[in-house]
mmCIF file of C-alpha atoms in Angstrom:
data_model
loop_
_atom_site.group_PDB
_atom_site.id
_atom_site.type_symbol
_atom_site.label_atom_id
_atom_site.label_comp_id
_atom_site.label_asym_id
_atom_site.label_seq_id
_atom_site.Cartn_x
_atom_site.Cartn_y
_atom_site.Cartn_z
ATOM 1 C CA UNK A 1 0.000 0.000 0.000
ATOM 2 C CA UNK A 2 1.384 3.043 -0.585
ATOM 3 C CA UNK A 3 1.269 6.205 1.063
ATOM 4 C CA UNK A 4 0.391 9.844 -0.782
ATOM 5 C CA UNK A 5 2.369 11.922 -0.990
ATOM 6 C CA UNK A 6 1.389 14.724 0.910
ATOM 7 C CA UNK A 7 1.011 12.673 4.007
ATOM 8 C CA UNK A 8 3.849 11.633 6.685
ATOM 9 C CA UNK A 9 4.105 7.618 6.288
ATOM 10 C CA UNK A 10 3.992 7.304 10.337
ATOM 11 C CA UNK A 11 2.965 9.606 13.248
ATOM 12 C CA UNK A 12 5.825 11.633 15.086
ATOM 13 C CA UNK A 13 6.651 10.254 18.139
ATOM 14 C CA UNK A 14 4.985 11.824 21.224
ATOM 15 C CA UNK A 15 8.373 14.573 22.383
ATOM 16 C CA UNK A 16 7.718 15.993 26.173
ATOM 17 C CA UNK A 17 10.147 18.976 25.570
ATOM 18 C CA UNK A 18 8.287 20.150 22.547
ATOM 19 C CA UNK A 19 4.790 20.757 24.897
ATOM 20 C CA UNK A 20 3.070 23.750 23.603
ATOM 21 C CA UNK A 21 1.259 25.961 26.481
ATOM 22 C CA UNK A 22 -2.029 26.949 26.209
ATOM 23 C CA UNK A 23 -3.317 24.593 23.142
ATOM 24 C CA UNK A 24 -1.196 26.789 20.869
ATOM 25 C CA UNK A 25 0.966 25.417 17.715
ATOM 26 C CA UNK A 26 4.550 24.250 17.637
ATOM 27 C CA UNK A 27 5.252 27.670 15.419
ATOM 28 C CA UNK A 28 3.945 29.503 18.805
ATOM 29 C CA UNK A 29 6.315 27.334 20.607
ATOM 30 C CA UNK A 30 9.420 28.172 18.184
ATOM 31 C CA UNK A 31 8.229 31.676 19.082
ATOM 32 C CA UNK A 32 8.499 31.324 22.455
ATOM 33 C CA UNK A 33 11.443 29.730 22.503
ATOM 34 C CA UNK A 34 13.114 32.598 20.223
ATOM 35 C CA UNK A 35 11.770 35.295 22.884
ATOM 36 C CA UNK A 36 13.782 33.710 25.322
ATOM 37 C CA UNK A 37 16.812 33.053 22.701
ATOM 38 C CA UNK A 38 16.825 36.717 22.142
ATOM 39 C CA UNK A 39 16.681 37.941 25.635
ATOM 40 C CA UNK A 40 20.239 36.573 25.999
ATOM 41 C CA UNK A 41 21.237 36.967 22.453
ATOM 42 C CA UNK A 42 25.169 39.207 21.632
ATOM 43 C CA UNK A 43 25.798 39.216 18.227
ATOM 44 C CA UNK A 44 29.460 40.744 19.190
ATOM 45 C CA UNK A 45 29.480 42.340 15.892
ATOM 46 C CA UNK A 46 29.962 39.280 13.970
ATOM 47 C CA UNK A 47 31.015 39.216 10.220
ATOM 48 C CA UNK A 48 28.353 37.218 8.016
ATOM 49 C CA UNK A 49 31.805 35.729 6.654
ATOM 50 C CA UNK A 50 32.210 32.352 8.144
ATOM 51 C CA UNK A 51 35.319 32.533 9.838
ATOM 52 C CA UNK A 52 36.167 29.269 9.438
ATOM 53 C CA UNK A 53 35.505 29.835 5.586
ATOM 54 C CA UNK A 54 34.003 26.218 5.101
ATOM 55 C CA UNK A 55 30.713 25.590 3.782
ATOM 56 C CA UNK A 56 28.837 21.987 4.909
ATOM 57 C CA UNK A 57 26.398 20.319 2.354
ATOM 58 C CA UNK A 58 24.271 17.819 4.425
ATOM 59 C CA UNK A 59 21.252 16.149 4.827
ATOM 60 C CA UNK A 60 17.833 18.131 6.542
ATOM 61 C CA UNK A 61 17.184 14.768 8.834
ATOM 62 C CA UNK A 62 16.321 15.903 12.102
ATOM 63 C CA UNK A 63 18.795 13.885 13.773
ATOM 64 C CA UNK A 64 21.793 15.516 12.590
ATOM 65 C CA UNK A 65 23.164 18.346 15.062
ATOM 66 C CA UNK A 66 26.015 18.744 12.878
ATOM 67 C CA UNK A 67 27.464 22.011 15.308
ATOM 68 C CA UNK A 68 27.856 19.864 18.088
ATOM 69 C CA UNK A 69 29.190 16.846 15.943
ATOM 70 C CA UNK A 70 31.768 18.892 14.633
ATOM 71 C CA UNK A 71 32.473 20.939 17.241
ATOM 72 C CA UNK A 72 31.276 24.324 15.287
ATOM 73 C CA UNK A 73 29.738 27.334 16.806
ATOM 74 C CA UNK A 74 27.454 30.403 15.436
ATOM 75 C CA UNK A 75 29.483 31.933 12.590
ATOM 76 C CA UNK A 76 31.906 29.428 11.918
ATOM 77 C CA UNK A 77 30.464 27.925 8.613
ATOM 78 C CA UNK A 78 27.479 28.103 5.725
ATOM 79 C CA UNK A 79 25.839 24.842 6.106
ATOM 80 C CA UNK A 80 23.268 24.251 3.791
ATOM 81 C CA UNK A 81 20.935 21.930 3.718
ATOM 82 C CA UNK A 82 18.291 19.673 1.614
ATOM 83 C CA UNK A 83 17.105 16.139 1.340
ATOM 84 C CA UNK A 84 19.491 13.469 1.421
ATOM 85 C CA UNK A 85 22.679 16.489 1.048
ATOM 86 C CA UNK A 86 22.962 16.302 -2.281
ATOM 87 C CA UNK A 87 24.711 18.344 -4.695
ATOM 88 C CA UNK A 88 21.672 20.166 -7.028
ATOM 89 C CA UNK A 89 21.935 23.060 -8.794
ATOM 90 C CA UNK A 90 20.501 25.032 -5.781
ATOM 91 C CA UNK A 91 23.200 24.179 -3.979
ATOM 92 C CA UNK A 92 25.555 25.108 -6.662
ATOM 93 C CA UNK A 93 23.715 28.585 -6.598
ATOM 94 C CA UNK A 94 24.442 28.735 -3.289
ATOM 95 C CA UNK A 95 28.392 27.311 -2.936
ATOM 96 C CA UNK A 96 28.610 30.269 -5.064
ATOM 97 C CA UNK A 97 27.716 32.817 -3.597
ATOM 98 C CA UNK A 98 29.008 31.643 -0.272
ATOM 99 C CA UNK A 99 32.572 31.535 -2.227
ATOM 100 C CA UNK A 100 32.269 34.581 -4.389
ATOM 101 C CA UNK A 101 30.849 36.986 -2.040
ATOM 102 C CA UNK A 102 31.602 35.680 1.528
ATOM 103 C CA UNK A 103 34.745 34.131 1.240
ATOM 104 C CA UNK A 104 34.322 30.479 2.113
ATOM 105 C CA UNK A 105 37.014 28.095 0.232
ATOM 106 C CA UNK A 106 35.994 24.609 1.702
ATOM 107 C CA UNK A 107 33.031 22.273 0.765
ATOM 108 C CA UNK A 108 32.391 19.594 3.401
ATOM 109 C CA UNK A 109 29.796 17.089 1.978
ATOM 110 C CA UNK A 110 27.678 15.188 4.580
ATOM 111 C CA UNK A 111 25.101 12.575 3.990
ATOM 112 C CA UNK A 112 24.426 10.084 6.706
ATOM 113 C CA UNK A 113 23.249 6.091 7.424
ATOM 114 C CA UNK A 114 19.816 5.595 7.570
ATOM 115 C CA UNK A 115 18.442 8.298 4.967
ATOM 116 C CA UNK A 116 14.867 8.855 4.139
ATOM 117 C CA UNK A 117 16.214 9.456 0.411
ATOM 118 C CA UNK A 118 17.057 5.891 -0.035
ATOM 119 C CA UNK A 119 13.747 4.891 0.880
ATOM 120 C CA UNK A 120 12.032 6.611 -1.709
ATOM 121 C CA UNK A 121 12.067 6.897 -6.051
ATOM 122 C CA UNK A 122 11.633 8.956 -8.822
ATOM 123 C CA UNK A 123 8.294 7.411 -8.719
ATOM 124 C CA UNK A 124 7.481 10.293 -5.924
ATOM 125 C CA UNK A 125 7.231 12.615 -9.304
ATOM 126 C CA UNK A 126 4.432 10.353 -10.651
ATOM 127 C CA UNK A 127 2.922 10.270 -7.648
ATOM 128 C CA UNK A 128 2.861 13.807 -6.953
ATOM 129 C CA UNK A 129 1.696 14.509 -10.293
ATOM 130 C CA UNK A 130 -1.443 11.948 -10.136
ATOM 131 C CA UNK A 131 -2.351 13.595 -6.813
ATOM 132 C CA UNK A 132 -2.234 17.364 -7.500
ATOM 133 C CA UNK A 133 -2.013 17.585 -11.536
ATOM 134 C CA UNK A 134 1.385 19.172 -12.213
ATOM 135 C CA UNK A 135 4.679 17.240 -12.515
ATOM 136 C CA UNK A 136 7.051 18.883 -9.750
ATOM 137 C CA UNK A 137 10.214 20.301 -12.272
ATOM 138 C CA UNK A 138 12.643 19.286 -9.362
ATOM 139 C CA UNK A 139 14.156 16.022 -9.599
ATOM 140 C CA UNK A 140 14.037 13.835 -6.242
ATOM 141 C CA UNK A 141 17.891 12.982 -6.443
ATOM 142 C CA UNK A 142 16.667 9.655 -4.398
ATOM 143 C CA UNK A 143 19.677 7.391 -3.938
ATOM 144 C CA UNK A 144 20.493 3.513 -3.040
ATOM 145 C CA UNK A 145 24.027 4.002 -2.251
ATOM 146 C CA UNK A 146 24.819 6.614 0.529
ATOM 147 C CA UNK A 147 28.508 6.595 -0.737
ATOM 148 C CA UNK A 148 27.968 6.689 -4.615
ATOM 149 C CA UNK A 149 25.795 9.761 -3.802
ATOM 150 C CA UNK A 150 28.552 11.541 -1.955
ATOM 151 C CA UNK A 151 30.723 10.518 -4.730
ATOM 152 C CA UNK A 152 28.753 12.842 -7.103
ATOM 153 C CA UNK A 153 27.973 15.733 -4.711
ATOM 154 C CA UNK A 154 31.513 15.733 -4.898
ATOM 155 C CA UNK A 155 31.694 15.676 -8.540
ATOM 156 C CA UNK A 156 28.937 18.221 -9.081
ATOM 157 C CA UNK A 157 31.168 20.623 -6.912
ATOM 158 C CA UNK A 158 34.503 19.983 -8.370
ATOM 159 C CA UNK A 159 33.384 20.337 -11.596
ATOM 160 C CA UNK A 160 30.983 23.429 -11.426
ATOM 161 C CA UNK A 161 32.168 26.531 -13.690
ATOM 162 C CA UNK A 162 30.982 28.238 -11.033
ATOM 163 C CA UNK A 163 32.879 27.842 -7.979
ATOM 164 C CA UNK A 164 36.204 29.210 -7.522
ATOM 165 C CA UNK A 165 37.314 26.878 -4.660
ATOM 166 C CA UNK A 166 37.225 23.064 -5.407
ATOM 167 C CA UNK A 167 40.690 21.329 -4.887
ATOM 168 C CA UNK A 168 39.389 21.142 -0.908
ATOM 169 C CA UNK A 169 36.309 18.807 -1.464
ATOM 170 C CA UNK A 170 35.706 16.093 1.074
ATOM 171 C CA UNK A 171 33.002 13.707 1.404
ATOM 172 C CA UNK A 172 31.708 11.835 4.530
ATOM 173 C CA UNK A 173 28.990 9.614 5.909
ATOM 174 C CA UNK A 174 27.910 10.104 9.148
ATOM 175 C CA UNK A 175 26.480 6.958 11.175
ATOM 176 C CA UNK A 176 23.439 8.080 12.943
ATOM 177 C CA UNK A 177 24.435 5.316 15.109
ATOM 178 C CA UNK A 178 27.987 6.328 16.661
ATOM 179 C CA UNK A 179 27.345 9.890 15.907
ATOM 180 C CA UNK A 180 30.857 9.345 13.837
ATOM 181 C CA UNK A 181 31.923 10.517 10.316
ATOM 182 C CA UNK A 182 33.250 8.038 7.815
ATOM 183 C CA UNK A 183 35.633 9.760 5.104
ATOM 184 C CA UNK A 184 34.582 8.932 1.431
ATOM 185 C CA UNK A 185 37.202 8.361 -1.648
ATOM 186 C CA UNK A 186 35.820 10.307 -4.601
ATOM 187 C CA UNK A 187 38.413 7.897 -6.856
ATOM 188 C CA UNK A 188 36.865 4.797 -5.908
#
């Protein structure tokens, strides 16, 4: 049986620290929480330049906390992220301009065990058409093969007319597991 598109195959689990007061929505909760966030907040006058001049490419799972994995902190890189981190031409758009007009030299590709884009297809498309009568023009860049697919990120990058930075490429698959990163060889 399979599940439409525009519905979450299973129920998020129940999350105690995620309560919302007063029967309001979880965007009235992110509120809150940025109220208190910006009683304490110092910007410290910092550059939007990441001073580490890196930009990550990873994965928008939920379960990656990729500052504390890394041991980053607020200003330190771009990270951008998608489904399943992979290389599209938004991405490209944005290397770019993180390279060209902010300075960043790095790219630090990051996809991870257990991704939601090798459970799905192309077939998503269809689907998506059947149900609301357009064809998205985005592919879904599902993958099989967490490392092949971090292979061509980093092939996409290094080979971009665009960028200005690529001879400091790495690729990496992190186990959601251990919490560690596993370097990938883009020559194998």
């Amino acid at each position: 049986m399979s599940t439409p598109a525009h519905r979450s195959a299973e129920p998020a689990p129940s999350q105690p620290h995620l309560a919302v007061n007063d029967g309001g929505t979880v965007t009235d909760r992110l509120v809150e929480a940025n109220q208190r966030y910006a009683d304490k907040f110092d910007d410290a006058g910092r550059d939007a330049r990441p001073a580490l001049r890196v930009a990550l490419v990873t994965c928008m799972d939920a379960r990656l906390d990729l500052q504390a994995a890394l041991g980053l902190e607020v200003g330190d890189c771009h990270t951008l992220r998608n489904a399943g981190g992979v290389v599209t031409d938004d991405v490209i758009r944005s290397l770019t301009v993180s390279q060209r007009a902010l300075g960043t030299r790095s790219v630090v590709l990051i996809h991870h065990t257990s991704c939601g884009q090798q459970t799905i297809t192309e077939d998503f498309r269809q689907q998506l058409e059947a149900e609301v009568g357009q064809k998205p023009a985005w592919a879904v860049e599902s993958f099989s093969d967490a490392d092949q697919d971090v292979r061509q990120s980093m092939q996409r990058v290094r080979t971009s007319p665009f960028l200005l930075h690529t001879d400091d490429v790495r690729g990496f698959v992190l186990d959601v597991q251990t919490g560690l990163l596993r370097e990938i060889d883009a020559a194998v």
